[in-house]
Structure formats: structure tokens, C-alpha cells
XYZ file of C-alpha atoms in Angstrom:
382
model
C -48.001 -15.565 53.906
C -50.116 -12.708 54.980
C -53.488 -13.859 56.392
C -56.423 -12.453 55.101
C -58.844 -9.406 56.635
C -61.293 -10.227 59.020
C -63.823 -7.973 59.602
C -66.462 -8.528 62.621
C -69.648 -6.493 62.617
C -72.979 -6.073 64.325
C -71.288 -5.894 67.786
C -71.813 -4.116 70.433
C -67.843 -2.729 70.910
C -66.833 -1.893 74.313
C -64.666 1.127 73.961
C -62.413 3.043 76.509
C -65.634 5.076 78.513
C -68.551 3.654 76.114
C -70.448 0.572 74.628
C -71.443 1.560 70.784
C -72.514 -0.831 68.144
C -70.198 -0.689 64.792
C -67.564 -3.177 63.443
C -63.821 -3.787 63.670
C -61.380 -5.232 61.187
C -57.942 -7.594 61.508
C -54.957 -6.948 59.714
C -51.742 -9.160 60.331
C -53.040 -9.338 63.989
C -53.403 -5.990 64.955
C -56.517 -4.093 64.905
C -56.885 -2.691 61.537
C -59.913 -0.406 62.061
C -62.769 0.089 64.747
C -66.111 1.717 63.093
C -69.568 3.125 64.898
C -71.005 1.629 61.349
C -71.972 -1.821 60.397
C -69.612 -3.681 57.841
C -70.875 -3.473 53.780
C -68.231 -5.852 53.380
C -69.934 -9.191 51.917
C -67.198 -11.783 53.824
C -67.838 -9.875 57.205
C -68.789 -12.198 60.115
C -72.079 -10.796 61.590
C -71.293 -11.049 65.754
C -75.461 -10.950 66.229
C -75.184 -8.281 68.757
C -72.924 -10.129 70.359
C -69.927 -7.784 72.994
C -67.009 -7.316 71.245
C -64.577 -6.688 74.299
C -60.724 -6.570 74.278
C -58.890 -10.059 75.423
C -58.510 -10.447 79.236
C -55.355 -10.094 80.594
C -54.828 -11.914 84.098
C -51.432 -10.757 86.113
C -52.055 -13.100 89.074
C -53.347 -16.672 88.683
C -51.912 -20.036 90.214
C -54.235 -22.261 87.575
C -50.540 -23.720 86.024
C -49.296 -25.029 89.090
C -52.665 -27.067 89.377
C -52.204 -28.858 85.799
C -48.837 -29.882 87.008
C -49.721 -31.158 90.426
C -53.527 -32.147 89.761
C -53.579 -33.860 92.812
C -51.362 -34.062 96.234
C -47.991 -35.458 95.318
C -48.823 -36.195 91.815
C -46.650 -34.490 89.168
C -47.994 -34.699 85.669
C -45.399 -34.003 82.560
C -44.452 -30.880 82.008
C -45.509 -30.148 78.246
C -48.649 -31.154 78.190
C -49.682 -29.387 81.367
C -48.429 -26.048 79.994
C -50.623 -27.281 77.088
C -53.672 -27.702 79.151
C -53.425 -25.097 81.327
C -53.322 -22.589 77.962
C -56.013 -24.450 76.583
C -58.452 -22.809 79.463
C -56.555 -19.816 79.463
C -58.069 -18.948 76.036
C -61.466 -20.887 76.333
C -61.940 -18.136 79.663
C -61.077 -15.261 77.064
C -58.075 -14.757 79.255
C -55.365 -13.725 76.201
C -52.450 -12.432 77.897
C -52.064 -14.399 81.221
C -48.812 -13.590 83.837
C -48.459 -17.299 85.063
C -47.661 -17.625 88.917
C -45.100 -19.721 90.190
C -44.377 -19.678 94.027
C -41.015 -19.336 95.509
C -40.599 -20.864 98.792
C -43.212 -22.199 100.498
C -44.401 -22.844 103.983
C -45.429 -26.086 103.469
C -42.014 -28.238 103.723
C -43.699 -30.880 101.957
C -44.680 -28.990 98.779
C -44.172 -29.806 95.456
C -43.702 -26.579 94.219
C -39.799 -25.748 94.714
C -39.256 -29.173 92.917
C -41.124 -28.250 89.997
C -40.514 -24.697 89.481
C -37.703 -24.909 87.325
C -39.855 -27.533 85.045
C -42.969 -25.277 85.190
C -40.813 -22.201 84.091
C -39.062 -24.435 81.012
C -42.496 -26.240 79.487
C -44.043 -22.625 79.535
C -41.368 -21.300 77.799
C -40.809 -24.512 75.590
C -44.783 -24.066 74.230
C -44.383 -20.326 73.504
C -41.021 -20.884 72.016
C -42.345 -24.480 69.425
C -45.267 -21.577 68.586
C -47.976 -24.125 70.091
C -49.493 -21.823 72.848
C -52.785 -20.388 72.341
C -52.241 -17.252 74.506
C -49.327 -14.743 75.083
C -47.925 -15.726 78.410
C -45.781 -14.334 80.540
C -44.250 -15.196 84.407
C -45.279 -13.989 86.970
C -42.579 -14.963 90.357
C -44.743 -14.845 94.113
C -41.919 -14.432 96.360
C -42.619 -15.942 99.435
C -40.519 -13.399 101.772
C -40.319 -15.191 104.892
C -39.026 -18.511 104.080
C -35.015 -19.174 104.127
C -34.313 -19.821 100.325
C -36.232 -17.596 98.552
C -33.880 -14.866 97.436
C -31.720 -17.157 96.291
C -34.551 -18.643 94.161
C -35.406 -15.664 92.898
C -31.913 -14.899 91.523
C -31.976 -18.149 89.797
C -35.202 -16.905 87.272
C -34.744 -13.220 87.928
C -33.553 -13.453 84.030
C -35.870 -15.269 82.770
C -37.026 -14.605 79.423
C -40.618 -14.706 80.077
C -40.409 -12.997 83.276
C -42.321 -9.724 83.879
C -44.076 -9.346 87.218
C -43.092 -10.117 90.539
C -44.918 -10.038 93.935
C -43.612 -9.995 97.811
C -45.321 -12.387 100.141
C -45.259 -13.298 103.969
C -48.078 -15.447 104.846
C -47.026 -15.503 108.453
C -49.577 -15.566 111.119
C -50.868 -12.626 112.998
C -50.802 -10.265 110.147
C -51.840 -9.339 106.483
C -53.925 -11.976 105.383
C -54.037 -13.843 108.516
C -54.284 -10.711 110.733
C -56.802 -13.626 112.679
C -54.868 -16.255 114.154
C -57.940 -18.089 114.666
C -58.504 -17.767 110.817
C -55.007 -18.673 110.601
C -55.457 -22.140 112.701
C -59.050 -23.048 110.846
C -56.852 -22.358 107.248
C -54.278 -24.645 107.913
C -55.419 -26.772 110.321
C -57.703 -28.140 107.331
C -55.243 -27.803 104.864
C -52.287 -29.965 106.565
C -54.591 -32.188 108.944
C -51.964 -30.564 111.852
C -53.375 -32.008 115.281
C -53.019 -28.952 117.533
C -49.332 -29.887 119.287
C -48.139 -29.543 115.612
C -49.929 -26.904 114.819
C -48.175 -24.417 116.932
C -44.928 -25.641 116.292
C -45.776 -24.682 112.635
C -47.219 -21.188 113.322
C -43.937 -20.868 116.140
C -41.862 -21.727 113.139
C -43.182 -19.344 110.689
C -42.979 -16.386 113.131
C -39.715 -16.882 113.791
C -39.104 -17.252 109.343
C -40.763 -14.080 109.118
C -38.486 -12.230 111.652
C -35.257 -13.381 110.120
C -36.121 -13.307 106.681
C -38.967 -11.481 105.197
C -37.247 -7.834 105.794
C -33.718 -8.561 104.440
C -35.856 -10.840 101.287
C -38.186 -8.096 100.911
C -35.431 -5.413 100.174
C -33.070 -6.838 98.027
C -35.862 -8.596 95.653
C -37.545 -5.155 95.413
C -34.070 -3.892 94.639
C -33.344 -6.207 92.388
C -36.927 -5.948 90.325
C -36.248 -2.561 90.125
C -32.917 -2.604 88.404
C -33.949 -5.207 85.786
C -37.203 -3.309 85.018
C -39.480 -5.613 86.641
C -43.416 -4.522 87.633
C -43.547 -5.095 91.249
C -46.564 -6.015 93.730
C -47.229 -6.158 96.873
C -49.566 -8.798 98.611
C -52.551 -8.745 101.455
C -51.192 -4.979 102.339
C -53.252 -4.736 105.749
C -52.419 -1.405 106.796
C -51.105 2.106 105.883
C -47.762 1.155 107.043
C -47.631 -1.693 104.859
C -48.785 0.523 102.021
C -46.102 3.346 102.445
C -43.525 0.258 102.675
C -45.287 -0.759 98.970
C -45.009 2.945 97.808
C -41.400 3.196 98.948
C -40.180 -0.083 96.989
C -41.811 1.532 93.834
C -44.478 -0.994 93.812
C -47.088 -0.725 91.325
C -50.179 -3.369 92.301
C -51.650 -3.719 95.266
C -52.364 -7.152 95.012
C -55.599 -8.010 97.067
C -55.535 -5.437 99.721
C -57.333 -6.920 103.298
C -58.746 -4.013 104.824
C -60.602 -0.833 103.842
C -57.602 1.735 104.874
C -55.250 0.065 103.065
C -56.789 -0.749 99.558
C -57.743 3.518 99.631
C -54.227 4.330 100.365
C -52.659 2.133 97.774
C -55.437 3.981 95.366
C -54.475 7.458 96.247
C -50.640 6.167 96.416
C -51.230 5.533 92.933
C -50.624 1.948 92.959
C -53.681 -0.127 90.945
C -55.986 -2.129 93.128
C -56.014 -5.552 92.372
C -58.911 -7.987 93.964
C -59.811 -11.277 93.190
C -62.907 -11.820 90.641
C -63.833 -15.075 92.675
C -64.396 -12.727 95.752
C -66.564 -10.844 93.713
C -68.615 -13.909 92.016
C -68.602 -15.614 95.677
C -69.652 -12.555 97.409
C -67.071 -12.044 99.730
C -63.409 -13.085 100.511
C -63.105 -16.088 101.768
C -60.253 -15.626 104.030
C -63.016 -12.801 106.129
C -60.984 -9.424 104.437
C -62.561 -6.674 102.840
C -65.146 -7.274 100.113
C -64.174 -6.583 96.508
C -67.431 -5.214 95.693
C -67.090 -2.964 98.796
C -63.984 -1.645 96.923
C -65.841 -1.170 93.250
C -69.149 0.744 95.505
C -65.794 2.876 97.234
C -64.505 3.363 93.414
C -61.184 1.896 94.527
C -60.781 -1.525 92.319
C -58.856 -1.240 89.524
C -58.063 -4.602 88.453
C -59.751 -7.926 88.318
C -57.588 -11.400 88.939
C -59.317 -14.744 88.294
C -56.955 -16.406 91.686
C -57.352 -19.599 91.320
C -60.613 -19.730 89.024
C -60.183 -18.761 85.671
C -63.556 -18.518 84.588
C -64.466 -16.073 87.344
C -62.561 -13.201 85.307
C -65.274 -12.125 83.018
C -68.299 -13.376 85.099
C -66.911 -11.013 87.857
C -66.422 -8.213 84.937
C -70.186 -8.633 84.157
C -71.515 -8.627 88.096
C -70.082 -5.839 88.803
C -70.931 -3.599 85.515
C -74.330 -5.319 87.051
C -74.270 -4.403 91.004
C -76.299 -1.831 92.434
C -73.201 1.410 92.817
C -71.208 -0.538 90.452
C -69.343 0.057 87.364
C -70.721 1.387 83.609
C -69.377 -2.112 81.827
C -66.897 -0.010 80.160
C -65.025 0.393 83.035
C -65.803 -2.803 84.517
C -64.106 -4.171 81.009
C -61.522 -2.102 81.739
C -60.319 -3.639 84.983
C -59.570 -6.763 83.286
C -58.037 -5.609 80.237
C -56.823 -2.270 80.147
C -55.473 -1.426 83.356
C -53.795 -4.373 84.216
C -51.877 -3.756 80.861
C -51.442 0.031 82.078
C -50.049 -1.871 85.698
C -47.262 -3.736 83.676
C -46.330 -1.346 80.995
C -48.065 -3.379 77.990
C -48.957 -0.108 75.721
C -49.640 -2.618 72.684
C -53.148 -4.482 74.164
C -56.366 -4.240 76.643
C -58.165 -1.814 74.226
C -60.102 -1.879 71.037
C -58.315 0.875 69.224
C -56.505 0.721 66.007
C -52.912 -0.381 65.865
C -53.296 -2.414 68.979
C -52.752 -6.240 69.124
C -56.025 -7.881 68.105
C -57.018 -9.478 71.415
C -60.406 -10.063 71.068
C -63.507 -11.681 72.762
C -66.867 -12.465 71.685
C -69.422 -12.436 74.399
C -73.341 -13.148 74.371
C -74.660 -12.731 77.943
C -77.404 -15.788 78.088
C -79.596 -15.834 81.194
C -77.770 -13.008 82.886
C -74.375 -14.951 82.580
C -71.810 -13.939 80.172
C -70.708 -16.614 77.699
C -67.591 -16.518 75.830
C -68.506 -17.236 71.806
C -64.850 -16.130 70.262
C -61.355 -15.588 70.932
C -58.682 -14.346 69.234
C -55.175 -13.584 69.962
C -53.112 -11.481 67.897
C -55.346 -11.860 65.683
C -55.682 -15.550 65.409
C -58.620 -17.674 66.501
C -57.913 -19.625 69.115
C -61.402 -20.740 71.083
């Protein structure tokens, strides 16, 4: 059964390069028409002036892995963390999300390797039973230094759901702990190591890195490549690091640490990804470059939420806000239609006719944007 029209009008629509007030209609969830008019159409739902943006699209967040391991060593069922998890997806606005799971791990204690296989199958068993809110996809952080992780990877590299895949090495002394001392503080609080165990741990994960993370590095990029996969790199720290990125046919520069190398990755080509908590927060909280350094610098191209899936669209709106910041067009744009550019998705992250209708209702209340309506594919789902 075909679902009826839906037109939405008296909103302000934020195009490719402008903000103009009109109306836009839903037909069998794509975007049927986008007007600079006001609806005559008696059954059209007046948005009150409310921002009529495209859906947010998210390429990096760990939120799942939270919802099935809400608290140290406690693993909740499978289904109805999926369920959860999607539930704030779409309440965020976020309406296509690329759902991180780690592969290998430097904590040896982690739950993670354990339940990435049942992560992967309740995502896929929500989309598949029709019950998920959002359009997700997977999104596989490949931990390069640690001794199983290629061989992880080739267990999902055909997954159905699969679509983006990063390279990580979170060894000490580099990238995004270029600070040992930053290094120490980080996980020093995060394990409770007294300081005898602490530098076995960082002894141990230099000497990972140096066996593993070239020969891992390689062959996943290699691999990515030849099944089509969009590749990232992670915490690129240098120019070196950068040309390595470029040469693996890398595509996001996936929070960038320093000035030099988020520039290069921009003038490589590859799109600048930064985290929208670092922009809400005011800084990174790690001591790396600034992400609203990078938007004053005109280098940020895409927004991630992290860990924080709120932050997306507040983020959107500070920096459209900042002084030497973004018109909000292009501030929309770094959460919807270039990280859809960055993965090949040609069908979504603008309002445009023939284009999925991924939509979201904002009304900015006391300077802070508020999500009113979502739709996805042209369905209300928040």
C-alpha cells in the first residue's frame, strides 16, 4: 500500500549553499518536491518556521558498543541493545549512522572481541525483521597493532552491512598519544595500572606496533580496496602519515591531531573528519588540534558525534554560530552531505528532489538547537 503525500511547509529549508523558506513534499520516501513557496495544500503540516535540514549521517560513532556493555563486564542481550542504541540514533536526528565495532583491542581484558560477532548479528537481525528506526550500516576500526586483527577483519570483511573501515594504532609515542605523559594520565585512569604495570603495558604495545601495525595496515587497506570498501585513516599526526593515507587510497581523515596534517589530508583531497564533542567541549580532550581551529582554517569537512550522539547537530549549530565560522548551510553540510559524498551514498544528505527523504525538524530554543521531527525514508520515526 502506497503511503500517502506529506507535504511540510513554512520551513526554513537548508539547501546546498542557502537557507530559504518554502515547503517540501514526500512521495514513497523520497523527496517528491522542494518549493521557495509556502504549501496551498489544506493537509500540509505547517513546520512554524521551524529548519527543515537533511537527516544526519554519522560515519564514526562507538554509542552501540555502550548499549551492549553499559557497564564494565556487563553484557546486555543483543537485540534489544541494537534496539536501544537506534532508538537515540533517530531521537539525535542521526538517520543514516555507520556503527563502530573495534577489532582488537589493547585492553586484554575487553569485552569487545567477545561480542563483536553478536554486535554485528543483532544489528543486522533489526534491519533485516524491518524494526530499526534508522538506516545503519558497519563501520570496522581496525586496531593495526594488535596480533589478531587481520584475521578479524577477514572474518566480517563480507559482511552485508559493512561499508567503512578505519586503520588504528593507538600505540604510545605517536598519533594520538604523540605525549607519553598524556599517554600515562589516559590509561593510567582508565586501567587503575600502578606504575610497574604501567610500563610493562606501554613496553608491550610498542613492541605490538612494530610487529604488526605495518604488515595489518597493508593488507586491510588492500583488501578494502578490492571489495570496494571507503577507507579512513585515524589521529594522522604528520605529513608522513598523511601521504601513507593518500597512498592506501584513503578517503577520511578521521580526526587529524595536528595542524599540518589535517591541511594536507584537505589538499590531498581526503575529507576532514573531527569530532562534534570537541567542538561543543571546546577543545580535544586528548590536547590535539582544535576542531574549531580547523572550521576558522576552512579545513573541516565532516562532523562525527564520537561517543556523544547528541553533540552532532549542537556542534552543526556552534559552529554555523562561531565568530570565522561556517554560513549554516555549510555547517549542515558537514554532517549530512559530505559524509555521504566520503562513502559514495549519492541517494541522501541533501534536500533535493529524488533523494531519500531524510529529514529533520529543528527549532533552535535559547540558542540550542532542538530536534522536533524525524523522518527516514520518509517515515516518521522521532
Amino acid at each position: 500500500m502506497t503511503a500517502p503525500e506529506q507535504i511540510l511547509t513554512n520551513a526554513r529549508l537548508v539547501l546546498d549553499d542557502e537557507v530559504v523558506e518554502g515547503s517540501l513534499a514526500i512521495r514513497d520516501g523520497v523527496i517528491a518536491a522542494v518549493d521557495v513557496a509556502p504549501s496551498r495544500s489544506a493537509a500540509a503540516i505547517d513546520c512554524g518556521g521551524d529548519y527543515l535540514l537533511p537527516g544526519l549521517i554519522e560515519l564514526h560513532t562507538d554509542n552501540m558498543e555502550k548499549y551492549f556493555q553499559p557497564r564494565p563486564k556487563v553484557a546486555w542481550p543483543g537485540r534489544q541493545a541494537a534496539l536501544a542504541h537506534d532508538a537515540q540514533m533517530a531521537a539525535s536526528g542521526i538517520t543514516t549512522v555507520f556503527d563502530a565495532v573495534s577489532i582488537g583491542d589493547v585492553d586484554e581484558q575487553s569485552m569487545r572481541h567477545g561480542a563483536l560477532h553478536q554486535m554485528v548479528a543483532a544489528l543486522g537481525d533489526i534491519v533485516d525483521d524491518g524494526l530499526a528506526r534508522v538506516d545503519h550500516r558497519l563501520h570496522l576500526r581496525c586496531e593495526v597493532s594488535h596480533p589478531e586483527t587481520l584475521a578479524r577483519f577477514e572474518a566480517l570483511a563480507d559482511a552485508p552491512l559493512l561499508g567503512l573501515v578505519s586503520l588504528m594504532d593507538h600505540a604510545p609515542g605517536q598519533r594520538q598519544f604523540a605525549s607519553l605523559e598524556a599517554y600515562r594520565t589516559y590509561y593510567q585512569g582508565k586501567y587503575g595500572l600502578d606504575d610497574r604495570a604501567l610500563e610493562a603495558f606501554i613496553a608491550k604495545q610498542l613492541a605490538n606496533s612494530e610487529r604488526y601495525s605495518g604488515e595489518h595496515r597493508r593488507a586491510i587497506a588492500e583488501r578494502s580496496r578490492a571489495l570496494g570498501l571507503a577507507l579512513a585513516s585515524h589521529d594522522d599526526a604528520t605529513v608522513a602519515h598523511v601521504a601513507e593515507s593518500r597512498e592506501y587510497g584513503t578517503r577520511v581523515a578521521e580526526f587529524p591531531t595536528t595542524r599540518e596534517a589535517a591541511e594536507a589530508s584537505h589538499r590531498q583531497g581526503m575529507a576532514v573528519m573531527m569530532g562534534a564533542p570537541n567542538v561543543v567541549r571546546g577543545g580535544s580532550h586528548s590536547g590535539n588540534i582544535a576542531a574549531s581551529e580547523l572550521v576558522r582554517l576552512g579545513v573541516l569537512d565532516i562532523l562525527s558525534s564520537d561517543y556523544y550522539p547528541a553533540a552532532l547537530l549542537d556542534a552543526v549549530f556552534r559552529i554555523a554560530d562561531m565568530e570565522g565560522g561556517y554560513s549554516l548551510a555549510r555547517a549542515v553540510a558537514t554532517a549530512t552531505r559530505q559524509p555521504a559524498e566520503a562513502v559514495g551514498l549519492a541517494d541522501r544528505g541533501r534536500l533535493a528532489e529524488g533523494l531519500r527523504a531524510d529529514l529533520l525538524r529543528v527549532r533552535p530554543v535559547d540558542g540550542h538547537p532542538l530536534v522536533q521531527r524525524v523522518w527516514s525514508a520518509g517515515r516518521q520515526v522521532h
